[in-house]
Amino acid sequence: DRTADFTATLCTFSITPNAQSFGANGGTGTVTVTTGGGCSWFATSNASWITFTSGAGATGSGTATFTVSPNSSNSGRTGTLNVAGQTFTVTQAGLACAYSISPTNQSFTAGGGTGSFAVSASSTSGCGWTVWSNVPWITITSGMGFFGNATINFTVQANAGSASRTGTITAAGQTFAVYQAGTGSSAETFQFSASNYQVGEGEGRVTVLVYRDGDLSTSKSVSYLTVDDPAAVPCATANGTAYARCDYSTSVDTLNFAPGEGVKSFTIPIIDDAHVEGNETFTVRLVSAAGAVLGAPATATLTVADNDTAGQANPIYSTPFFVRMQYLDFLSREPEAGEPWSAVLNNCTDVNNNPLCDRITVSQSFFGSPEFRLKGFFVYNFYSVAFNRRPSYEEIIPDMRGVTGATEQEVYQKRAAFPVSFTERAEFKARFDALDNTAYVNALLDRYGLQQITTPDPANPEGGAKVTLTRADLVARLGASGAPSLTRAQVLRAVVESNEVGAQEYNRAFVAMQYYGYLRRAPEEDGYQAWLRVINQDPNNIRIMVNGFMNSTEYKLRFGQP
């Protein structure tokens, strides 16, 4: 039958889909072939890293399954399959290589020397990278190309010039800074490494370098702060200005340089909101250098490059962003590695309304934490006791940041320094310097109607032991000499941290801290008094107040559309 023979040659084939993409880890894929019942077909691979596991041939319509092997290179690749005479394209990404270096900088005397730093890669085999020096006086001695983790060794030539100099090494796309002193003047100066820094909004933080020049033989320190604009401007405003409540986190600290150390760095947290604002700038400034002077530049402008497009979701609804903001807003620091609160929310049956584990409970836990008491309540009560007023937003935020440290010991050291610096403020001196010791103690205690206080032992205020001190005790110890004596700063701290003041101020401080933390502003009086009545009537009903602030439109508008 000639017609039947002719018809048999008219088999047509189509495949669905005709392409597929894979990540570096590879995976499996399926191709569906559509054809007539008597039509035979085959499937073959043109790439060794793509293998058919079933359906490499069949008669009539069917499917073919294949596997893509992991890609050990950081370069992508493309292969093709021949399925029933049709071309199927497979694309695979390379390894998503990520790199970090440690340390990020090193200092040298004018005589030069050798140094090293480690590069860590996300893959020990497929992530290839190179290293080079950006200045002629730094020489790489350990090779120029590597895969995975490696240690970079380098030498720094002697500096014959009188001025200090800085250079950089680029390794795996990361920058390692080298600072070298000159042979000139021994006068010490501190300055930023640049007058301008730029950071992408999505990068999370910006690193700023501070150089120390001159005689490096002793320890020295320099303080810095972000220059915050307190204007009550909505966070969505596109005026080129970055604001601490919206775009970055207030940063205040002191850098301590060890002998021989000529460069240190600090980071400023950047907030990745969803507002389309365009690029924005803010300023960071060196403000004091003990035993040294401020060089140039002592002020730097930081530009935050916008990464937002219209219609993005508000990030406050995502767990990582939400948890990070609790740390920044209430503990004045970044989350520690392995923080517990993300896991609490990720395993919660209802993050919006389960009192055992929801966002309200998590946020409330920050207020109840010992760390918040060491910072927020501690700072707040100095203003209450000394000045009979609440601190302004512009006062309490840098003060809280000022008692934040990388370790528990550093926090204790900063808490010890805070009362001393507080008693040196102009407002404190104007109010108390003219008073004798008796009048000073009376001024602190009279407002609370106290004849005695139970407070941490002033000789060891972080030790846990408490002592009871009467008015007469405090006055006598102010005028004493020897071990039992107290300074005015110690007396002030003893009153601030007393059980009695804590009991009277707790609710007032708690309400105020909702404004400072969630809304990043001072309370309006009517709203403050209304919430204070709520908590005074039922001190256990904290959840309703946290919910009111955390789920308020004003809070959500800090980060995007509510």
Coordinates of C-alpha atoms in Angstrom, one line a residue:
D1 CA 0.0 0.0 0.0
R2 CA 1.9 3.0 -1.2
T3 CA -0.3 5.4 0.8
A4 CA 0.5 3.7 4.1
D5 CA 4.3 3.8 3.4
F6 CA 4.2 7.5 2.5
T7 CA 2.2 8.3 5.7
A8 CA 4.7 6.5 7.9
T9 CA 7.4 9.0 6.8
L10 CA 5.4 12.0 8.0
C11 CA 6.2 11.7 11.7
T12 CA 6.4 15.1 13.4
F13 CA 7.8 15.8 16.9
S14 CA 7.5 18.6 19.3
I15 CA 9.1 19.0 22.8
T16 CA 8.1 20.9 25.9
P17 CA 9.9 22.8 27.2
N18 CA 12.9 23.5 24.9
A19 CA 15.2 24.9 27.5
Q20 CA 15.9 24.8 31.3
S21 CA 18.3 26.6 33.7
F22 CA 20.0 25.1 36.7
G23 CA 22.0 26.4 39.6
A24 CA 25.6 25.4 40.4
N25 CA 24.4 22.4 42.4
G26 CA 22.7 20.9 39.3
G27 CA 19.5 18.8 39.5
T28 CA 17.1 16.8 37.3
G29 CA 14.9 17.9 34.3
T30 CA 12.2 16.4 32.1
V31 CA 11.4 16.8 28.5
T32 CA 8.0 15.9 27.1
V33 CA 7.9 14.6 23.5
T34 CA 4.6 14.8 21.6
T35 CA 4.2 12.7 18.3
G36 CA 2.1 10.1 16.6
G37 CA 1.6 6.6 18.0
G38 CA 3.9 4.8 15.5
C39 CA 6.7 7.4 15.5
S40 CA 10.0 6.4 17.2
W41 CA 12.5 8.9 18.7
F42 CA 15.8 9.0 20.7
A43 CA 17.4 11.4 23.1
T44 CA 21.1 12.0 23.3
S45 CA 23.3 14.5 25.3
N46 CA 26.0 16.6 23.7
A47 CA 27.6 17.5 27.1
S48 CA 29.4 15.1 29.4
W49 CA 27.8 16.8 32.5
I50 CA 24.3 16.1 31.3
T51 CA 23.1 12.4 31.5
F52 CA 19.8 10.8 30.6
T53 CA 18.4 8.6 33.4
S54 CA 15.2 7.4 31.7
G55 CA 13.3 7.7 28.4
A56 CA 16.3 8.0 26.1
G57 CA 14.2 6.4 23.4
A58 CA 10.6 5.5 22.9
T59 CA 7.8 5.1 20.3
G60 CA 4.9 7.6 20.4
S61 CA 4.6 10.4 22.9
G62 CA 6.6 10.2 26.1
T63 CA 9.1 11.8 28.5
A64 CA 12.8 11.8 28.9
T65 CA 14.5 12.6 32.2
F66 CA 18.0 13.8 32.6
T67 CA 20.4 14.9 35.4
V68 CA 22.8 17.9 35.5
S69 CA 26.0 17.4 37.5
P70 CA 27.2 20.1 40.0
N71 CA 29.3 22.8 38.4
S72 CA 32.6 23.1 40.3
S73 CA 33.6 26.2 38.4
N74 CA 32.6 29.8 39.1
S75 CA 31.9 30.2 35.4
G76 CA 28.5 29.3 34.0
R77 CA 28.1 26.8 31.1
T78 CA 25.7 25.8 28.4
G79 CA 25.0 22.3 26.9
T80 CA 22.4 20.9 24.4
L81 CA 20.3 17.8 24.2
N82 CA 19.0 16.2 21.0
V83 CA 15.5 15.0 21.8
A84 CA 13.5 13.5 18.8
G85 CA 15.6 15.7 16.5
Q86 CA 14.8 18.8 18.4
T87 CA 17.3 20.9 20.3
F88 CA 16.9 21.3 24.1
T89 CA 19.2 23.9 25.7
V90 CA 20.6 23.5 29.3
T91 CA 22.2 26.5 31.0
Q92 CA 23.9 26.2 34.4
A93 CA 25.2 28.9 36.7
G94 CA 28.7 28.8 38.2
L95 CA 29.4 28.7 41.9
A96 CA 28.1 31.7 43.7
C97 CA 31.5 32.5 45.2
A98 CA 31.6 34.7 48.2
Y99 CA 34.8 36.0 49.8
S100 CA 35.9 37.6 53.0
I101 CA 39.3 38.7 54.4
S102 CA 40.7 38.9 57.9
P103 CA 42.1 41.2 59.1
T104 CA 41.1 44.0 56.8
N105 CA 44.1 46.3 57.5
Q106 CA 47.6 46.4 59.0
S107 CA 50.0 49.2 60.2
F108 CA 53.7 49.5 59.7
T109 CA 56.5 51.8 60.9
A110 CA 58.6 53.8 58.5
G111 CA 61.0 50.9 58.4
G112 CA 58.5 48.6 56.6
G113 CA 58.2 44.9 57.2
T114 CA 56.1 41.8 56.3
G115 CA 52.4 41.1 56.7
S116 CA 49.7 38.7 55.9
F117 CA 46.0 38.2 55.9
A118 CA 43.6 35.3 55.2
V119 CA 41.1 35.0 52.4
S120 CA 38.1 32.8 53.0
A121 CA 35.9 31.5 50.0
S122 CA 32.5 29.9 50.0
S123 CA 34.0 27.0 48.1
T124 CA 37.4 25.5 48.7
S125 CA 37.8 24.3 45.1
G126 CA 35.7 26.1 42.5
C127 CA 36.1 29.7 43.6
G128 CA 39.1 31.1 41.8
W129 CA 40.4 34.6 42.5
T130 CA 43.4 36.8 42.1
V131 CA 45.4 39.2 44.2
W132 CA 47.4 42.3 43.4
S133 CA 49.0 45.3 45.0
N134 CA 47.8 48.7 44.1
V135 CA 51.0 50.6 45.0
P136 CA 54.6 49.8 44.1
W137 CA 55.9 49.8 47.7
I138 CA 53.8 46.8 48.6
T139 CA 54.9 43.4 47.1
I140 CA 52.8 40.2 47.1
T141 CA 55.1 37.3 47.9
S142 CA 52.7 34.3 48.0
G143 CA 51.5 34.2 44.4
M144 CA 48.9 35.9 42.3
G145 CA 46.1 33.3 41.8
F146 CA 44.3 30.9 44.1
F147 CA 41.3 28.7 44.5
G148 CA 39.3 28.5 47.8
N149 CA 41.0 29.6 51.0
A150 CA 44.5 31.0 51.1
T151 CA 46.9 33.2 53.1
I152 CA 48.3 36.2 51.4
N153 CA 51.8 37.3 52.4
F154 CA 53.3 40.6 51.4
T155 CA 56.2 43.0 52.2
V156 CA 56.2 46.7 52.7
Q157 CA 59.3 48.7 51.7
A158 CA 60.8 51.3 54.0
N159 CA 59.2 54.8 53.8
A160 CA 62.0 57.4 53.3
G161 CA 59.5 60.2 53.2
S162 CA 58.5 62.3 56.2
A163 CA 54.8 61.9 55.6
S164 CA 52.8 58.7 56.3
R165 CA 51.3 56.8 53.3
T166 CA 48.5 54.4 52.7
G167 CA 48.1 51.7 50.1
T168 CA 45.8 48.8 49.4
I169 CA 45.9 45.2 48.2
T170 CA 42.9 43.8 46.3
A171 CA 42.2 40.1 46.9
A172 CA 39.2 38.3 45.7
G173 CA 37.5 41.6 45.1
Q174 CA 38.1 42.6 48.8
T175 CA 40.3 45.6 49.9
F176 CA 43.0 45.2 52.4
A177 CA 44.4 48.6 53.7
V178 CA 48.1 49.1 54.6
Y179 CA 49.1 52.1 56.6
Q180 CA 52.8 53.1 57.0
A181 CA 54.2 55.9 59.2
G182 CA 56.7 58.4 57.8
T183 CA 60.0 59.6 59.2
G184 CA 58.8 63.1 60.0
S185 CA 57.1 64.9 62.9
S186 CA 56.2 62.9 66.0
A187 CA 53.0 64.9 66.5
E188 CA 50.1 62.5 66.4
T189 CA 47.0 63.1 64.3
F190 CA 43.9 61.2 63.5
Q191 CA 42.0 61.5 60.2
F192 CA 39.6 59.5 58.0
S193 CA 41.1 57.6 55.1
A194 CA 38.8 59.5 52.7
S195 CA 36.4 62.5 52.8
N196 CA 33.8 60.6 50.9
Y197 CA 32.5 57.0 51.2
Q198 CA 29.7 55.3 49.2
V199 CA 27.6 52.3 50.2
G200 CA 24.8 50.5 48.5
E201 CA 21.6 50.6 50.5
G202 CA 21.3 46.8 50.3
E203 CA 24.9 46.2 51.7
G204 CA 23.7 46.5 55.3
R205 CA 26.7 48.5 56.6
V206 CA 29.5 50.8 55.6
T207 CA 33.1 50.5 56.8
V208 CA 35.0 53.6 57.6
L209 CA 38.8 53.7 58.2
V210 CA 40.6 56.0 60.6
Y211 CA 44.3 56.6 60.3
R212 CA 46.7 57.6 63.1
D213 CA 49.9 59.5 62.1
G214 CA 53.0 60.4 63.9
D215 CA 54.6 58.7 66.9
L216 CA 52.8 55.4 67.3
S217 CA 54.8 54.2 70.3
T218 CA 52.0 54.7 72.9
S219 CA 48.3 54.0 73.2
K220 CA 45.9 56.7 71.9
S221 CA 42.2 57.0 71.3
V222 CA 39.8 59.0 69.1
S223 CA 36.1 59.4 69.3
Y224 CA 33.6 59.7 66.4
L225 CA 29.9 60.2 65.9
T226 CA 27.3 60.3 63.1
V227 CA 25.9 63.9 62.7
D228 CA 22.2 63.1 62.8
D229 CA 19.5 65.4 61.4
P230 CA 16.6 65.3 63.9
A231 CA 14.1 67.0 61.6
A232 CA 10.7 65.3 61.7
V233 CA 10.7 64.5 58.0
P234 CA 8.7 61.5 56.6
C235 CA 11.0 58.7 55.7
A236 CA 9.7 58.6 52.1
T237 CA 10.9 62.2 51.5
A238 CA 13.4 62.3 48.6
N239 CA 15.5 65.3 49.5
G240 CA 19.0 63.8 49.3
T241 CA 19.3 63.6 53.1
A242 CA 19.7 60.3 55.0
Y243 CA 18.0 60.2 58.5
A244 CA 19.0 58.0 61.4
R245 CA 15.5 56.7 62.0
C246 CA 15.1 55.6 58.4
D247 CA 18.4 55.1 56.5
Y248 CA 21.2 54.3 59.0
S249 CA 21.7 53.8 62.7
T250 CA 23.2 56.4 65.0
S251 CA 26.8 55.5 65.7
V252 CA 28.9 56.9 68.6
D253 CA 32.1 55.3 69.9
T254 CA 35.8 55.6 70.8
L255 CA 38.5 53.8 68.8
N256 CA 41.4 52.7 71.0
F257 CA 44.8 52.4 69.2
A258 CA 47.4 50.1 70.7
P259 CA 51.1 51.0 70.4
G260 CA 52.3 50.6 66.8
E261 CA 48.7 50.6 65.5
G262 CA 48.1 53.1 62.8
V263 CA 44.7 52.2 61.3
K264 CA 41.4 51.0 62.7
S265 CA 37.9 50.7 61.2
F266 CA 34.3 50.9 62.4
T267 CA 31.0 50.1 60.7
I268 CA 27.8 52.1 60.5
P269 CA 24.6 50.0 60.0
I270 CA 22.6 50.9 56.9
I271 CA 18.8 50.3 56.8
D272 CA 17.5 48.9 53.5
D273 CA 14.0 50.4 53.4
A274 CA 11.5 50.2 50.5
H275 CA 11.2 54.0 49.9
V276 CA 12.2 55.3 46.5
E277 CA 14.3 58.2 47.7
G278 CA 17.3 58.5 45.3
N279 CA 20.8 58.7 46.7
E280 CA 21.1 60.2 50.2
T281 CA 24.0 61.5 52.3
F282 CA 24.9 61.9 55.9
T283 CA 28.0 62.9 57.8
V284 CA 30.4 61.2 60.3
R285 CA 32.8 63.2 62.3
L286 CA 35.9 62.7 64.5
V287 CA 35.2 64.7 67.6
S288 CA 38.1 64.3 70.1
A289 CA 41.5 62.7 70.2
A290 CA 43.1 62.2 73.6
G291 CA 46.7 63.4 73.5
A292 CA 46.6 64.0 69.8
V293 CA 45.0 66.4 67.2
L294 CA 42.5 65.9 64.5
G295 CA 43.9 66.0 61.0
A296 CA 42.2 66.3 57.6
P297 CA 39.8 65.0 56.8
A298 CA 38.1 64.9 60.2
T299 CA 34.7 64.9 58.6
A300 CA 33.5 62.5 56.0
T301 CA 30.3 62.4 53.8
L302 CA 28.7 59.0 53.3
T303 CA 26.4 58.5 50.3
V304 CA 23.8 55.7 50.4
A305 CA 23.0 54.6 46.9
D306 CA 19.3 53.9 46.5
N307 CA 18.3 50.4 45.4
D308 CA 14.5 50.7 45.4
T309 CA 11.8 50.6 42.8
A310 CA 8.1 51.5 43.2
G311 CA 5.8 48.9 44.5
Q312 CA 8.2 47.0 46.7
A313 CA 6.9 45.3 49.8
N314 CA 7.6 46.8 53.2
P315 CA 10.6 44.9 54.6
I316 CA 9.3 45.2 58.2
Y317 CA 7.1 42.2 57.5
S318 CA 10.0 39.9 56.8
T319 CA 11.6 38.2 59.8
P320 CA 15.3 39.0 59.2
F321 CA 14.6 42.7 58.8
F322 CA 12.2 42.8 61.7
V323 CA 14.6 41.1 64.1
R324 CA 17.5 43.2 63.0
M325 CA 15.5 46.4 63.7
Q326 CA 14.7 45.2 67.2
Y327 CA 18.4 45.0 67.9
L328 CA 19.3 48.3 66.3
D329 CA 16.4 50.2 67.8
F330 CA 16.5 48.9 71.4
L331 CA 20.0 47.5 72.0
S332 CA 21.8 49.9 69.7
R333 CA 23.8 47.1 68.0
E334 CA 23.7 44.5 65.3
P335 CA 22.3 41.0 66.1
E336 CA 24.8 38.5 67.3
A337 CA 25.6 35.4 65.2
G338 CA 22.9 32.7 65.9
E339 CA 20.5 35.1 67.6
P340 CA 17.5 33.2 68.9
W341 CA 14.6 35.4 67.8
S342 CA 14.5 34.5 64.1
A343 CA 14.1 30.8 65.0
V344 CA 11.2 31.7 67.4
L345 CA 9.3 33.5 64.7
N346 CA 10.1 30.9 62.0
N347 CA 8.6 28.2 64.1
C348 CA 5.6 30.2 65.3
T349 CA 2.2 29.1 64.2
D350 CA 1.0 32.7 63.8
V351 CA 3.6 35.4 63.9
N352 CA 0.9 38.1 64.2
N353 CA -1.3 36.6 67.0
N354 CA 0.2 33.9 69.1
P355 CA 1.3 35.2 72.5
L356 CA 3.7 32.4 72.9
C357 CA 5.9 33.3 70.0
D358 CA 4.6 36.2 67.8
R359 CA 6.2 39.4 66.8
I360 CA 4.7 41.3 69.7
T361 CA 6.2 38.8 72.2
V362 CA 9.6 38.9 70.5
S363 CA 9.6 42.7 70.5
Q364 CA 8.4 42.8 74.1
S365 CA 11.3 40.5 75.1
F366 CA 13.8 43.1 74.1
F367 CA 12.3 45.5 76.7
G368 CA 12.5 42.9 79.4
S369 CA 16.1 41.8 78.6
P370 CA 18.9 42.5 81.0
E371 CA 20.8 44.2 78.2
F372 CA 18.1 46.8 77.6
R373 CA 18.1 47.6 81.3
L374 CA 21.8 48.1 81.2
K375 CA 21.4 50.6 78.4
G376 CA 18.0 52.1 77.9
F377 CA 16.6 52.3 81.4
F378 CA 20.1 53.1 82.8
V379 CA 20.5 56.2 80.5
Y380 CA 16.9 57.3 80.8
N381 CA 17.0 57.5 84.7
F382 CA 20.0 59.8 84.7
Y383 CA 17.9 62.5 83.1
S384 CA 15.0 61.8 85.5
V385 CA 17.1 61.9 88.6
A386 CA 19.3 64.8 87.7
F387 CA 17.0 67.0 85.7
N388 CA 13.5 65.9 86.6
R389 CA 12.7 65.5 82.9
R390 CA 12.7 63.0 80.0
P391 CA 15.6 63.0 77.7
S392 CA 15.1 64.3 74.2
Y393 CA 15.4 61.9 71.3
E394 CA 18.6 63.6 70.3
E395 CA 20.0 63.0 73.7
I396 CA 19.0 59.4 74.5
I397 CA 19.8 57.7 71.2
P398 CA 23.6 58.7 71.2
D399 CA 23.7 58.0 74.9
M400 CA 22.4 54.5 74.5
R401 CA 24.8 53.9 71.7
G402 CA 27.6 55.3 73.9
V403 CA 27.1 52.5 76.5
T404 CA 27.1 49.8 73.9
G405 CA 30.1 47.5 73.5
A406 CA 31.2 44.5 71.6
T407 CA 31.6 42.5 74.9
E408 CA 30.0 42.5 78.3
Q409 CA 33.2 43.9 79.8
E410 CA 33.2 46.8 77.3
V411 CA 29.6 47.6 78.2
Y412 CA 30.5 47.7 81.9
Q413 CA 33.5 50.0 81.2
K414 CA 31.3 52.4 79.2
R415 CA 28.6 52.3 81.9
A416 CA 31.3 53.3 84.5
A417 CA 32.4 56.2 82.3
F418 CA 28.9 57.5 81.6
P419 CA 28.1 59.0 85.0
V420 CA 31.5 60.8 85.0
S421 CA 30.9 62.4 81.6
F422 CA 27.2 63.1 82.6
T423 CA 28.3 65.2 85.6
E424 CA 30.6 67.2 83.4
R425 CA 27.7 68.3 81.1
A426 CA 26.9 72.0 81.2
E427 CA 23.3 71.4 82.4
F428 CA 24.4 69.3 85.3
K429 CA 27.2 71.7 86.3
A430 CA 24.8 74.7 86.2
R431 CA 22.3 72.9 88.4
F432 CA 24.6 71.2 91.0
D433 CA 28.1 72.7 91.1
A434 CA 27.1 75.5 93.5
L435 CA 25.6 73.1 96.0
D436 CA 27.5 71.7 99.0
N437 CA 27.5 67.9 99.5
T438 CA 24.4 67.9 101.8
A439 CA 22.4 70.0 99.4
Y440 CA 23.6 67.9 96.5
V441 CA 22.3 64.6 98.1
N442 CA 19.1 66.3 99.2
A443 CA 18.4 67.5 95.6
L444 CA 18.8 64.0 94.3
L445 CA 16.6 62.3 96.9
D446 CA 14.0 64.9 97.7
R447 CA 12.1 64.5 94.5
Y448 CA 11.4 60.8 95.3
G449 CA 10.9 61.4 99.0
L450 CA 13.7 59.0 100.0
Q451 CA 15.6 58.9 103.2
Q452 CA 17.7 55.9 102.1
I453 CA 18.3 53.8 99.0
T454 CA 19.1 50.2 98.3
T455 CA 21.5 50.1 95.4
P456 CA 24.4 48.2 93.8
D457 CA 27.5 48.6 95.9
P458 CA 29.2 51.7 94.5
A459 CA 32.6 50.0 95.0
N460 CA 31.6 47.3 92.5
P461 CA 28.3 48.4 90.8
E462 CA 28.3 45.5 88.3
G463 CA 29.0 42.8 91.0
G464 CA 25.4 42.0 91.9
A465 CA 25.6 42.8 95.6
K466 CA 23.5 45.6 97.0
V467 CA 23.9 47.9 99.9
T468 CA 21.6 50.3 101.8
L469 CA 22.8 53.9 102.1
T470 CA 21.1 56.6 104.0
R471 CA 21.2 60.3 103.2
A472 CA 23.8 60.7 106.0
D473 CA 25.9 57.9 104.5
L474 CA 26.0 59.5 101.1
V475 CA 26.9 62.9 102.5
A476 CA 29.6 61.5 104.7
R477 CA 31.1 59.4 102.0
L478 CA 31.2 62.5 99.6
G479 CA 33.3 64.3 102.1
A480 CA 35.5 61.3 103.1
S481 CA 39.0 60.4 102.1
G482 CA 40.2 56.8 101.5
A483 CA 38.4 53.7 100.2
P484 CA 34.8 54.4 101.4
S485 CA 34.7 57.8 99.7
L486 CA 32.4 58.6 96.8
T487 CA 32.5 61.1 93.9
R488 CA 29.4 63.0 92.9
A489 CA 29.3 60.8 89.8
Q490 CA 29.2 57.7 92.0
V491 CA 26.4 59.1 94.2
L492 CA 24.4 60.0 91.2
R493 CA 24.7 56.5 89.8
A494 CA 23.8 55.0 93.1
V495 CA 20.6 56.9 93.2
V496 CA 19.8 56.2 89.5
E497 CA 20.3 52.5 90.0
S498 CA 18.5 52.2 93.3
N499 CA 15.5 49.9 93.8
E500 CA 13.4 52.9 94.9
V501 CA 14.0 55.0 91.8
G502 CA 13.7 52.0 89.5
A503 CA 10.2 51.3 91.0
Q504 CA 9.0 54.9 90.6
E505 CA 10.5 55.5 87.1
Y506 CA 9.9 52.1 85.4
N507 CA 6.5 52.8 83.9
R508 CA 7.4 56.3 82.8
A509 CA 10.6 55.0 81.2
F510 CA 8.9 52.1 79.6
V511 CA 6.3 54.3 77.8
A512 CA 8.9 56.8 76.7
M513 CA 11.2 54.1 75.3
Q514 CA 8.3 53.0 73.0
Y515 CA 8.5 56.4 71.4
Y516 CA 12.3 56.5 71.2
G517 CA 12.6 52.9 69.9
Y518 CA 9.7 52.3 67.6
L519 CA 9.0 55.9 66.4
R520 CA 12.5 57.3 66.8
R521 CA 11.2 60.6 68.3
A522 CA 10.3 62.2 71.6
P523 CA 6.8 61.5 72.9
E524 CA 3.9 64.0 72.4
E525 CA 2.6 64.8 75.9
D526 CA -1.1 63.7 75.4
G527 CA -0.2 60.4 73.8
Y528 CA 2.5 59.8 76.5
Q529 CA 0.1 60.4 79.3
A530 CA -2.6 58.3 77.8
W531 CA -0.3 55.3 77.5
L532 CA 1.1 55.9 81.0
R533 CA -2.4 55.7 82.4
V534 CA -2.9 52.4 80.6
I535 CA 0.3 50.9 82.1
N536 CA -0.3 52.4 85.5
Q537 CA -3.8 50.9 85.7
D538 CA -2.6 47.4 84.7
P539 CA 1.2 47.0 84.8
N540 CA 0.9 43.5 83.4
N541 CA -0.8 44.7 80.2
I542 CA 2.4 45.4 78.4
R543 CA 1.4 43.5 75.3
I544 CA -1.4 45.9 74.4
M545 CA 1.1 48.9 74.4
V546 CA 3.8 47.0 72.4
N547 CA 1.1 46.1 69.9
G548 CA -0.1 49.7 69.7
F549 CA 3.4 51.0 68.8
M550 CA 4.7 48.0 66.8
N551 CA 1.7 47.8 64.5
S552 CA 1.1 51.5 64.2
T553 CA 1.1 53.1 60.8
E554 CA 3.8 55.5 61.9
Y555 CA 6.2 52.7 62.7
K556 CA 5.6 50.9 59.5
L557 CA 6.1 54.1 57.5
R558 CA 9.7 54.2 58.6
F559 CA 10.5 51.4 56.2
G560 CA 7.8 51.5 53.4
Q561 CA 4.1 51.6 52.7
P562 CA 2.1 50.1 55.5

